[in-house]
Each structure stands twice: as structure tokens, then as C-alpha cells.
Amino acid sequence: MSDTFSRGDVERVARLARLDLSTEEKDLFARQLAGILAYAEQIQRVPTEGVEPTSHAGDAAAMRDDVVIPSLPREDSLASAPDADRAAGLFKVPRVLG
């Protein structure tokens, strides 16, 4: 069992997320979360003096300009839909909310 992330901590998070975890899962998640926190602590110790801050990883110069091109015609995209209202120009999808 981890000293930095306890089973009680996992139980509190599980209760907030409305998860029903077994004792084995609580112990496993406590170890895994402690490992994640230990790694984050290790990353925080990396010396970054003199390193220029960036807004994103990678070379910004490699980004291309946006180019406007024609999209797929609506009739073509609706033709391949299994259940579409072609007259209204709409895709029909299963209801997912209330």
C-alpha cells in the first residue's frame, strides 16, 4: 500500500465518481495513483532554468497556412448515411440524452 495515496483517498475519489470498487481495485489504484504522483514530482525536479517557455510542443514554423477547399457535397455525404432525412439535409443518429 502506498504512503502517498491511501485506500481512503481512492475511496473518496470513487465515491465522487460514483464507482463501486473492490478492495483489490482500491489497493491497485492507490499504488497506480501514487506512482503517477511520484512521476509528476520527478518531472517537477527537472532543471528548467534558461529554457524558454512554449505554448505547445513542436516547431511552430512547421505549421501550414489554412487553405479553403470545397467540402464533400451534402447529397454525397447523406447518400452514404444509413438513416438520413435527405429532404431536410440531416443525419439521423440514435438518441443519447434523456
CSV table of C-alpha atoms in Angstrom, one decimal:
chain,number,residue,atom,x,y,z
A,1,MET,CA,0.0,0.0,0.0
A,2,SER,CA,1.2,3.5,-0.8
A,3,ASP,CA,2.1,6.1,1.8
A,4,THR,CA,1.3,9.0,-0.5
A,5,PHE,CA,-2.1,7.9,-1.9
A,6,SER,CA,-4.1,5.8,0.5
A,7,ARG,CA,-7.0,3.4,0.1
A,8,GLY,CA,-9.1,6.1,1.8
A,9,ASP,CA,-8.1,8.6,-0.8
A,10,VAL,CA,-9.2,6.2,-3.5
A,11,GLU,CA,-12.5,5.6,-1.7
A,12,ARG,CA,-13.2,9.4,-1.6
A,13,VAL,CA,-12.5,9.7,-5.3
A,14,ALA,CA,-14.5,6.6,-6.1
A,15,ARG,CA,-17.4,8.0,-4.1
A,16,LEU,CA,-17.3,11.3,-6.0
A,17,ALA,CA,-17.2,9.4,-9.3
A,18,ARG,CA,-19.9,7.0,-8.1
A,19,LEU,CA,-17.7,4.0,-8.6
A,20,ASP,CA,-18.1,0.7,-6.7
A,21,LEU,CA,-14.6,-0.7,-6.3
A,22,SER,CA,-13.4,-3.9,-4.8
A,23,THR,CA,-10.7,-3.9,-2.1
A,24,GLU,CA,-8.3,-5.2,-4.7
A,25,GLU,CA,-9.1,-2.4,-7.1
A,26,LYS,CA,-8.8,0.2,-4.3
A,27,ASP,CA,-5.3,-1.1,-3.4
A,28,LEU,CA,-4.3,-1.3,-7.1
A,29,PHE,CA,-5.5,2.2,-7.9
A,30,ALA,CA,-3.8,3.6,-4.7
A,31,ARG,CA,-0.5,2.1,-5.9
A,32,GLN,CA,-1.0,3.4,-9.5
A,33,LEU,CA,-2.0,6.9,-8.4
A,34,ALA,CA,0.9,7.1,-6.1
A,35,GLY,CA,3.2,6.1,-9.0
A,36,ILE,CA,1.7,8.9,-11.1
A,37,LEU,CA,2.2,11.4,-8.4
A,38,ALA,CA,5.8,10.3,-7.8
A,39,TYR,CA,6.5,10.7,-11.6
A,40,ALA,CA,4.9,14.2,-11.5
A,41,GLU,CA,7.2,15.0,-8.6
A,42,GLN,CA,10.2,13.7,-10.5
A,43,ILE,CA,9.3,15.8,-13.5
A,44,GLN,CA,9.0,18.9,-11.3
A,45,ARG,CA,12.6,18.4,-10.2
A,46,VAL,CA,13.9,18.7,-13.8
A,47,PRO,CA,16.0,21.9,-14.0
A,48,THR,CA,14.4,24.3,-16.4
A,49,GLU,CA,16.4,27.4,-15.8
A,50,GLY,CA,17.2,29.1,-19.1
A,51,VAL,CA,14.6,27.1,-21.0
A,52,GLU,CA,12.2,29.4,-22.9
A,53,PRO,CA,8.5,28.7,-22.1
A,54,THR,CA,6.5,27.4,-25.0
A,55,SER,CA,2.7,27.3,-25.6
A,56,HIS,CA,2.9,23.9,-27.3
A,57,ALA,CA,5.4,21.2,-28.2
A,58,GLY,CA,6.9,21.0,-31.6
A,59,ASP,CA,8.1,23.5,-34.2
A,60,ALA,CA,5.6,26.3,-34.8
A,61,ALA,CA,7.3,27.1,-38.1
A,62,ALA,CA,6.2,23.7,-39.4
A,63,MET,CA,2.5,24.7,-39.2
A,64,ARG,CA,0.9,25.3,-42.6
A,65,ASP,CA,-1.5,28.0,-43.6
A,66,ASP,CA,-5.2,27.2,-43.7
A,67,VAL,CA,-6.3,26.7,-47.3
A,68,VAL,CA,-10.0,26.9,-48.1
A,69,ILE,CA,-11.1,23.9,-50.3
A,70,PRO,CA,-14.5,22.7,-51.3
A,71,SER,CA,-16.1,20.1,-48.9
A,72,LEU,CA,-17.9,17.0,-49.8
A,73,PRO,CA,-21.3,17.8,-51.3
A,74,ARG,CA,-24.2,17.3,-48.8
A,75,GLU,CA,-26.0,14.9,-51.1
A,76,ASP,CA,-22.9,12.7,-51.4
A,77,SER,CA,-22.5,12.5,-47.6
A,78,LEU,CA,-26.2,11.9,-47.0
A,79,ALA,CA,-26.2,9.2,-49.6
A,80,SER,CA,-23.8,7.0,-47.5
A,81,ALA,CA,-25.7,7.6,-44.3
A,82,PRO,CA,-27.8,4.6,-43.1
A,83,ASP,CA,-30.7,6.7,-41.9
A,84,ALA,CA,-30.8,10.3,-43.1
A,85,ASP,CA,-33.6,12.8,-43.8
A,86,ARG,CA,-32.4,13.8,-47.3
A,87,ALA,CA,-35.2,16.3,-47.7
A,88,ALA,CA,-34.1,18.2,-44.6
A,89,GLY,CA,-30.4,17.6,-45.3
A,90,LEU,CA,-29.9,16.0,-41.9
A,91,PHE,CA,-28.3,12.9,-40.5
A,92,LYS,CA,-30.4,10.8,-38.0
A,93,VAL,CA,-28.5,9.4,-35.0
A,94,PRO,CA,-29.6,7.4,-32.0
A,95,ARG,CA,-30.8,9.5,-29.1
A,96,VAL,CA,-28.2,9.7,-26.4
A,97,LEU,CA,-29.7,12.2,-23.9
A,98,GLY,CA,-32.9,12.0,-22.0
